[in-house]
Short mmCIF file of C-alpha atoms in Angstrom, two decimals:
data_model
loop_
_atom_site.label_atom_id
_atom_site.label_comp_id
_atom_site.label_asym_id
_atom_site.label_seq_id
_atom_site.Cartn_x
_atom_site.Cartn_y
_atom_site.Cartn_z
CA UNK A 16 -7.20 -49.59 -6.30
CA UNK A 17 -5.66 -46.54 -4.40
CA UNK A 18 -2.21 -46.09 -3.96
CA UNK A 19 0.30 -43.63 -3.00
CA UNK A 20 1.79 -41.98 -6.79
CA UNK A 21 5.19 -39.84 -6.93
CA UNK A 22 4.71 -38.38 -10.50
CA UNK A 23 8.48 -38.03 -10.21
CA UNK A 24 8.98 -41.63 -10.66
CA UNK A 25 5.43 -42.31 -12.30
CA UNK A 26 5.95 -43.86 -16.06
CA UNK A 27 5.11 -41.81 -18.98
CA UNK A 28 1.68 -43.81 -19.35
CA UNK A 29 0.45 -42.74 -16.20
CA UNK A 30 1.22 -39.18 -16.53
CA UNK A 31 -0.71 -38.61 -19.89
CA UNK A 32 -3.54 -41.33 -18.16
CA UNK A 33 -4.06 -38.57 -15.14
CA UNK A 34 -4.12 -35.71 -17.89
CA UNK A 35 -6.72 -37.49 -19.75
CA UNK A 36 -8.82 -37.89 -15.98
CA UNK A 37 -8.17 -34.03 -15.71
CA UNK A 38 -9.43 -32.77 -18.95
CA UNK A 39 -12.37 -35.21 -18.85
CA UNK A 40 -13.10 -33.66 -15.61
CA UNK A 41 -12.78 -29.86 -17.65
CA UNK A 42 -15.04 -30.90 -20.16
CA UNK A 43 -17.98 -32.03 -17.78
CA UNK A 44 -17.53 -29.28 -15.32
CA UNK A 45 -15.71 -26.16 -17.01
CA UNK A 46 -16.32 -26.30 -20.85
CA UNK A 47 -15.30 -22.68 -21.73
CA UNK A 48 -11.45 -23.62 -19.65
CA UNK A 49 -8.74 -24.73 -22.28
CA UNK A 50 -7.85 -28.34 -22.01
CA UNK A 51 -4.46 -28.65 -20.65
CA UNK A 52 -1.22 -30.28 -22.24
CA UNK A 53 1.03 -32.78 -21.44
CA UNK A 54 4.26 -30.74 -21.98
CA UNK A 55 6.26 -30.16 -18.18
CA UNK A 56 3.27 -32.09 -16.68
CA UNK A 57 4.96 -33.67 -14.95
CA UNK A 58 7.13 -30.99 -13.31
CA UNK A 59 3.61 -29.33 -13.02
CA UNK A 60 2.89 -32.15 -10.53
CA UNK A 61 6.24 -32.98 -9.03
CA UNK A 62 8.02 -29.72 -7.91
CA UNK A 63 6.88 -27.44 -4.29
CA UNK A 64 7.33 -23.99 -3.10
CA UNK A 65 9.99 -23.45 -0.70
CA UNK A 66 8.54 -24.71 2.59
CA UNK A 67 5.86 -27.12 1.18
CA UNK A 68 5.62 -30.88 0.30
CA UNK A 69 2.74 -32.53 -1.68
CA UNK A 70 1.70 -36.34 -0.97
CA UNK A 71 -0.74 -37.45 -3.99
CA UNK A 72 -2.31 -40.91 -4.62
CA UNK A 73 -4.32 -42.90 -7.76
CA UNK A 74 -7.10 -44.66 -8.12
CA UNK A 75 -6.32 -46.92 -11.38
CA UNK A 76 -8.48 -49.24 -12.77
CA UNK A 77 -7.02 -53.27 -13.11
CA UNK A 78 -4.75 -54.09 -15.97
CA UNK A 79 -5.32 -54.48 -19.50
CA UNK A 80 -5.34 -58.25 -21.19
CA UNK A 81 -2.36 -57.56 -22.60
CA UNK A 82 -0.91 -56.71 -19.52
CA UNK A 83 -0.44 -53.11 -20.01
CA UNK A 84 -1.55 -50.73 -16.61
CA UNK A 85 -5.04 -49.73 -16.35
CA UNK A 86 -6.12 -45.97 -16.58
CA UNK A 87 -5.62 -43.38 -13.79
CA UNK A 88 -9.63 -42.74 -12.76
CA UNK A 89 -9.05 -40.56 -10.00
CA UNK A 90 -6.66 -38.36 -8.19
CA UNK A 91 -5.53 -36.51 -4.86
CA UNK A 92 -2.68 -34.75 -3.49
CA UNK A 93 -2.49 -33.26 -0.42
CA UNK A 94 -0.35 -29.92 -0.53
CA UNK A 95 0.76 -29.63 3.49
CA UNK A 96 1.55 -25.82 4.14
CA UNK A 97 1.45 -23.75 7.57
CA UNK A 98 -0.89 -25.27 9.44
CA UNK A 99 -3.25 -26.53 7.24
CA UNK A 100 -3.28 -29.40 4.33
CA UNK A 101 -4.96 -28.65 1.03
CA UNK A 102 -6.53 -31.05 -0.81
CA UNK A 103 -6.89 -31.48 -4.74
CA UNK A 104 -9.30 -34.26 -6.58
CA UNK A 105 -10.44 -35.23 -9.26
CA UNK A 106 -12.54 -38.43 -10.28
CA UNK A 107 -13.35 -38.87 -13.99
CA UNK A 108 -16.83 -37.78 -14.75
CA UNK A 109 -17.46 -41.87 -15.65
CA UNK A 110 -16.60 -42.80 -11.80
CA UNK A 111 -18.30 -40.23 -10.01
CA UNK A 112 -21.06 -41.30 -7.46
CA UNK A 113 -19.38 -44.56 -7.16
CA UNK A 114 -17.65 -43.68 -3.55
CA UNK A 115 -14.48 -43.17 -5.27
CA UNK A 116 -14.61 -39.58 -3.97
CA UNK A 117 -15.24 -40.72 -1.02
CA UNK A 118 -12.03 -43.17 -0.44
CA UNK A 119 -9.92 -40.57 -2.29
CA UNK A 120 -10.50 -37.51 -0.03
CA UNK A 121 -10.30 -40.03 3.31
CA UNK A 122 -7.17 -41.44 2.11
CA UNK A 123 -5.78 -37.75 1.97
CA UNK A 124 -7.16 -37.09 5.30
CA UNK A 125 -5.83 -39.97 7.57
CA UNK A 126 -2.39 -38.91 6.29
CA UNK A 127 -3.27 -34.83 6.73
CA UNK A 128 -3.69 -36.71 10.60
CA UNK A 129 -0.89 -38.61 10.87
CA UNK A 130 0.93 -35.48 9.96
CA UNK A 131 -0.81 -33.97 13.04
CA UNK A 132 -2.16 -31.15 10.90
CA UNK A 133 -5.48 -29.91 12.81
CA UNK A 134 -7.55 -28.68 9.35
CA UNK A 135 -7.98 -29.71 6.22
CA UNK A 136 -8.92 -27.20 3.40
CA UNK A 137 -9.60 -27.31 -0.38
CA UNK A 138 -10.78 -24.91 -3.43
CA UNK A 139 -14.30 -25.23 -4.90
CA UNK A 140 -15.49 -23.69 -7.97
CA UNK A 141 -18.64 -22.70 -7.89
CA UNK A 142 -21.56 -24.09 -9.92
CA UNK A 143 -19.99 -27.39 -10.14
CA UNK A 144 -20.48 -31.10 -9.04
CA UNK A 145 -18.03 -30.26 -6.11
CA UNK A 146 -19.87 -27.96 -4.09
CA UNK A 147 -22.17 -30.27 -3.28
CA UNK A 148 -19.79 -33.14 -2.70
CA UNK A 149 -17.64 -31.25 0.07
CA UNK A 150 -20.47 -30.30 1.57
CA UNK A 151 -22.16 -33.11 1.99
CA UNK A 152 -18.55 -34.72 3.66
CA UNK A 153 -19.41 -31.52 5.86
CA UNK A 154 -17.02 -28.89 4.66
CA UNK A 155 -17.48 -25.17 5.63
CA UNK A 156 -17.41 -22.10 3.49
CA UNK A 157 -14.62 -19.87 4.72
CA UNK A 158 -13.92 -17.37 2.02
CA UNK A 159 -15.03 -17.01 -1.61
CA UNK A 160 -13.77 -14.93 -4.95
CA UNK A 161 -14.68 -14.35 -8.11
CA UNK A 162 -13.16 -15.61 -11.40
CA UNK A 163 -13.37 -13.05 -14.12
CA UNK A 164 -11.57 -13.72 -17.41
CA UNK A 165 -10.74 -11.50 -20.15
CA UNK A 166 -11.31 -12.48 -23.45
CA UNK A 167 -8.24 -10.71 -25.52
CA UNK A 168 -10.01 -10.86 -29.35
CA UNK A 169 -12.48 -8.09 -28.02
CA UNK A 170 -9.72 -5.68 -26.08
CA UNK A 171 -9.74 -1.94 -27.14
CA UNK A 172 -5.85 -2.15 -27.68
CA UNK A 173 -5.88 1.48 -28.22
CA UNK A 174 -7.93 2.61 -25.21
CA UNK A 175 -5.64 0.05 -23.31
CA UNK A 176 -2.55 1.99 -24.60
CA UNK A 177 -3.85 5.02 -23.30
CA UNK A 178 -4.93 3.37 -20.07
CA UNK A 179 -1.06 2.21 -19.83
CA UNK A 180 0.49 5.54 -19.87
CA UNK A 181 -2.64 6.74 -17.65
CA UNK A 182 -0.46 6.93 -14.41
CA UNK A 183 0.78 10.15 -11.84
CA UNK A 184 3.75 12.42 -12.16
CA UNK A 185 6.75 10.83 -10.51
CA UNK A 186 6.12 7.16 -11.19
CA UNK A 187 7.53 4.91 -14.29
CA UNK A 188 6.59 1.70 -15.34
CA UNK A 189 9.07 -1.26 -15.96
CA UNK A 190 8.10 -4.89 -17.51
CA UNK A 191 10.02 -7.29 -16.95
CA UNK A 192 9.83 -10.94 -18.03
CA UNK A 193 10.70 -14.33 -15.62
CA UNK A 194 10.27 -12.22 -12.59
CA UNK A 195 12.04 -8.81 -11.29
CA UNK A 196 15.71 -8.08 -11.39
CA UNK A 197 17.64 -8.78 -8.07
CA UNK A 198 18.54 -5.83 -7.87
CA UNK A 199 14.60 -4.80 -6.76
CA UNK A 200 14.00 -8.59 -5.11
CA UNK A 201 13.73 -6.32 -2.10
CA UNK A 202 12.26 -3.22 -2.61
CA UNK A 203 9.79 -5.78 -4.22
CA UNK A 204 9.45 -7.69 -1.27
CA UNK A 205 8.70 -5.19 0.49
CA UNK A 206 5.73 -3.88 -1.29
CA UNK A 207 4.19 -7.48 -1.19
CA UNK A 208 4.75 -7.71 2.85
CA UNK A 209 2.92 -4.04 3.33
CA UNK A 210 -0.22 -4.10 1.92
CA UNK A 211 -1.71 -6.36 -0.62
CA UNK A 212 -4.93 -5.08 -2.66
CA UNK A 213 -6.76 -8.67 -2.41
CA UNK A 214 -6.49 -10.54 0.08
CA UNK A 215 -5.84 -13.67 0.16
CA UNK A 216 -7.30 -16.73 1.54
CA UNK A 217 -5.04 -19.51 3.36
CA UNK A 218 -5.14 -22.16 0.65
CA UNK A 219 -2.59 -19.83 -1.41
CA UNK A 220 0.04 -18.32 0.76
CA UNK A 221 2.32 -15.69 -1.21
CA UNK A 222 6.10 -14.97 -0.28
CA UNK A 223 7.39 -11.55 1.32
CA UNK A 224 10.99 -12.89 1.89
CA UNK A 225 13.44 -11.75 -0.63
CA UNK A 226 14.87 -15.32 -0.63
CA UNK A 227 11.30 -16.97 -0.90
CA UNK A 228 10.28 -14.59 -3.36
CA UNK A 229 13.67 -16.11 -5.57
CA UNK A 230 12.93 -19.81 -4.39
CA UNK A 231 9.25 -19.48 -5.40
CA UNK A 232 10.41 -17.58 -8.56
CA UNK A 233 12.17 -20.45 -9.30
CA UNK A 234 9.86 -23.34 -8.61
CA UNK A 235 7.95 -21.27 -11.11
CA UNK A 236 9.88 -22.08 -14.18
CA UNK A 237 10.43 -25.55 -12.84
CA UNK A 238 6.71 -26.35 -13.19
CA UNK A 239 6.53 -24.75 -16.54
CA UNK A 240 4.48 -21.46 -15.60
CA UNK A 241 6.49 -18.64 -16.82
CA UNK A 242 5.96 -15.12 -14.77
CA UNK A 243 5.81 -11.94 -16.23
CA UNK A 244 5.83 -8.59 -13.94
CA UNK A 245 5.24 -5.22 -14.48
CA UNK A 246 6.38 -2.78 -11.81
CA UNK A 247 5.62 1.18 -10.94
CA UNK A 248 8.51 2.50 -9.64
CA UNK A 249 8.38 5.93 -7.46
CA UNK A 250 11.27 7.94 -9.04
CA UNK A 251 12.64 10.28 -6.17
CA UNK A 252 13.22 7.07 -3.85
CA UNK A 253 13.49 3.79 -6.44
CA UNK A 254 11.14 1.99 -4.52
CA UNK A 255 8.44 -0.62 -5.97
CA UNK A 256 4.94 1.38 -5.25
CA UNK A 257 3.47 -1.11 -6.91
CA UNK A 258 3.13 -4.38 -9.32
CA UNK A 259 1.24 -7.05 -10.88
CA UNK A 260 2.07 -10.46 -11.98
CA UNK A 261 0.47 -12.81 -14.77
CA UNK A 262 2.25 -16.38 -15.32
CA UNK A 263 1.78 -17.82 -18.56
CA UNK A 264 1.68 -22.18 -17.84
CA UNK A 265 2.80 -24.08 -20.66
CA UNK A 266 0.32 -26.34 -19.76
CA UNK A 267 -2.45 -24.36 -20.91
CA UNK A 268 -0.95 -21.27 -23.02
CA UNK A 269 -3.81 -19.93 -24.31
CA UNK A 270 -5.51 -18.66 -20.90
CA UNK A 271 -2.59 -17.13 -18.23
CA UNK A 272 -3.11 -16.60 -14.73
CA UNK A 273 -3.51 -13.48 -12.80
CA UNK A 274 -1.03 -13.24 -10.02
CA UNK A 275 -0.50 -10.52 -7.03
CA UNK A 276 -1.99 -6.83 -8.09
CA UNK A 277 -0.30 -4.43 -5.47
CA UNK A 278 -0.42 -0.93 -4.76
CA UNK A 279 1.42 0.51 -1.80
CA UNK A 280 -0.28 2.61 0.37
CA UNK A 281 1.24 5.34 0.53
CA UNK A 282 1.35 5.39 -3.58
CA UNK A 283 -2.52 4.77 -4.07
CA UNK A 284 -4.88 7.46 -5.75
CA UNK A 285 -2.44 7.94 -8.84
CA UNK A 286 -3.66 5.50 -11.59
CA UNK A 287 -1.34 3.00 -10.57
CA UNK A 288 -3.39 0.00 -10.31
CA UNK A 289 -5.19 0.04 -14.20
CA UNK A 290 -1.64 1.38 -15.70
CA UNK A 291 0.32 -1.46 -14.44
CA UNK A 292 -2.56 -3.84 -15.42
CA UNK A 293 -3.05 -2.57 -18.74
CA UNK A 294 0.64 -2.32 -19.85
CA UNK A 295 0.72 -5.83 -18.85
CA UNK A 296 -1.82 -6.89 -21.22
CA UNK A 297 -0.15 -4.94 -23.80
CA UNK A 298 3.23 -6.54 -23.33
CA UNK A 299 1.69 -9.88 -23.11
CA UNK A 300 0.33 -9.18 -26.27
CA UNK A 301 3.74 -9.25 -28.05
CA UNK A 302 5.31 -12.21 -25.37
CA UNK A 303 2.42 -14.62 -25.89
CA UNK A 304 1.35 -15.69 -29.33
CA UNK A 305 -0.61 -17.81 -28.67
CA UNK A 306 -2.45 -16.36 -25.59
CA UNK A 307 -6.24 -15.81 -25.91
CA UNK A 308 -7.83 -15.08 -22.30
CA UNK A 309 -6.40 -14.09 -18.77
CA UNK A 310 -8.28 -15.24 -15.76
CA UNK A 311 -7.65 -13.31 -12.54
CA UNK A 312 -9.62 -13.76 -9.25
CA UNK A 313 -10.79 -11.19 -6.51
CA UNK A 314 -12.45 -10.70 -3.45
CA UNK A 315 -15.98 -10.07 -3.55
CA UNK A 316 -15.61 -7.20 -1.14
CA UNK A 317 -12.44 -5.46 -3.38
CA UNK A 318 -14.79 -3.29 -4.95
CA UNK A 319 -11.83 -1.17 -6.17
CA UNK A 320 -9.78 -3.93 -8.02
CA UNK A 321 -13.33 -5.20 -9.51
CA UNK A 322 -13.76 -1.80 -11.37
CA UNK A 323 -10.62 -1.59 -12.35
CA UNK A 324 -11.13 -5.02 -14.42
CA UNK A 325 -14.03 -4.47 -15.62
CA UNK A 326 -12.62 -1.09 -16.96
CA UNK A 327 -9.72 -3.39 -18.88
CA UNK A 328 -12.89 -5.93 -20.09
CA UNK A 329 -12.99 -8.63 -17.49
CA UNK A 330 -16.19 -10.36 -17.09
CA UNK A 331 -17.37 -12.18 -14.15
CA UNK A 332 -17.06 -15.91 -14.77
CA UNK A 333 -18.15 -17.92 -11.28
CA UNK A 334 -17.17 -18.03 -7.82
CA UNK A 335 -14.15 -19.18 -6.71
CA UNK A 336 -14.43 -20.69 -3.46
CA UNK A 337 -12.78 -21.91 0.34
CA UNK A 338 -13.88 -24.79 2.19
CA UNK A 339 -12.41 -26.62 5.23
CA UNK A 340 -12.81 -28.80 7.88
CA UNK A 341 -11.50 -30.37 11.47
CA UNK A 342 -8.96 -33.68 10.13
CA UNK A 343 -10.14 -35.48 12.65
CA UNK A 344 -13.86 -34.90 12.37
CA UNK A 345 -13.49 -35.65 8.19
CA UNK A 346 -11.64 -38.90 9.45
CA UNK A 347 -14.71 -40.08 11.70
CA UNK A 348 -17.23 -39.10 9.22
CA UNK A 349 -15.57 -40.82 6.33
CA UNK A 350 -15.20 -44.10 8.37
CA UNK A 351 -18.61 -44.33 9.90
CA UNK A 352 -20.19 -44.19 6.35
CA UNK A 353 -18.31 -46.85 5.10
#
């Protein structure tokens, strides 16, 4: 049975049901991610940036004997942004190739219609079940990174200091825990609207207004993911010539996210990029205890930021992939097949 699910209102039950779906669906198809936990899970699910709303749906299976609600076997949410709605599912590994996939993602899709949205996107890791799946519901590859993670228990922490302090004349670094000061919300702004050293694909829009950046800041520590930023500030004028930002999710604490990495143009060729990364790692180091890994993704083509990783220890992990579609041509093929 699918049915439209507001985690907000969703009973305890169901929450740590879907959690059980998702780490079943870690084990089969990323073994070396950390399971996640059930602590602000359901914040995790329930709270939007500024601008967005998310529509999700179950598949559960019938009731127990004793009368007690059957387990959550499958998931999607729709996350409507811009112009586009992005789509996230999982099926436990137990109900795949049962057309459960199938009714999940067209469920999602009739509504992405209704909402006269014209495209439909979603992320696909490479090397897994999934590729296949959204291609064969006729999905196009638009854009693809690569996931590199960085194992902490073999970092140089010495080389890494020196790397830290490894920046130009005129420039000093700042860390600064649950997201900049106000008092640089726009400077900081700023260097995020200018120039950004990966670019992004649609699926995951970043904010350049002061006030976003706060409401998104926010939303943040609402969902449990707790930012940390390091800045390079350009002494003679104060302004933010560059930054990177890692958020820690309490969901999974032992492997963080790799945010923006930014380096304004006009501030680029002084060491600024690995400086700001590796003092991050360093800080993190004392912030996290019990962090193990960061993950960070980049283009394919951002041959700069690549070296600059692999300089701080990153290894390539898989790609990282973009797929979408016309709504109304998903809609069509999902109903003739059935």
């Amino acid at each position: 049975m699918v049915r439209e699910w507001d985690p907000r209102t969703a009973s305890s039950a169901e929450i740590a049901s879907l959690l059980d779906t998702l780490n079943a669906v870690l084990a089969a198809d990323l073994p070396q991610d950390p399971p996640w936990r059930e602590t602000s899970m359901r914040e995790y699910l329930a709270e939007v940036m500024p601008g967005e709303r998310r529509i999700s749906w179950v598949a559960q299976a019938e009731p127990a004997a004793d009368g007690s609600p059957g387990a959550i076997l499958g998931h999607v949410h729709v996350l409507l942004l811009g112009d586009i709605g992005v789509l996230e599912v999982l099926v436990h590994p137990a109900e795949r190739r049962t057309g459960l996939g199938r009714d999940l993602v067209l469920t999602a899709a009739r509504r992405v219609y209704q909402e006269g949205f014209q495209s439909i996107g979603v992320e696909v890791v490479g090397d897994t079940p999934a590729v296949a799946f959204y291609e064969s519901l006729g999905f196009s590859k638009e854009y693809v990174e690569t996931r590199s993670v960085l194992d902490l228990s073999g970092v140089d922490w010495a080389e890494l200091s020196e790397m830290a302090t490894g920046i130009g004349a005129g420039y000093h670094l700042e860390f600064h825990p649950g997201g900049p000061p106000d008092e640089l919300i726009e400077t900081y702004a700023r260097a995020k609207a200018e120039v950004r050293d990966v670019e992004d694909g649609e699926l995951r829009p970043s904010s350049y207004d002061p006030q976003r950046l706060r409401d998104s800041l926010d939303c943040l520590h609402r969902r449990g993911m707790k930012p940390y930023i390091v800045l390079a500030l350009h002494e003679q004028t104060g302004e933010v010539a560059g930054l990177t930002e890692v958020v820690v999710p309490v969901q999974h604490p032992t492997r963080a996210d790799q945010y923006d990495t930014i380096v304004v143009q006009d501030h680029r060729g002084y060491g600024i990029d690995r400086a700001i990364k590796a003092r991050m790692l360093m800080e993190l180091r004392s912030a996290e205890a019990e962090l193990t890994e960061v993950q960070t993704w980049n283009a394919q083509a951002n041959e700069a930021m690549l070296k600059v990783n692999a300089e701080l220890g990153y290894r390539p992990d898989r790609e990282w992939c973009e797929y979408s579609i016309d709504v109304a041509e998903l809609v069509h093929r999902l109903d003739a097949g059935r």
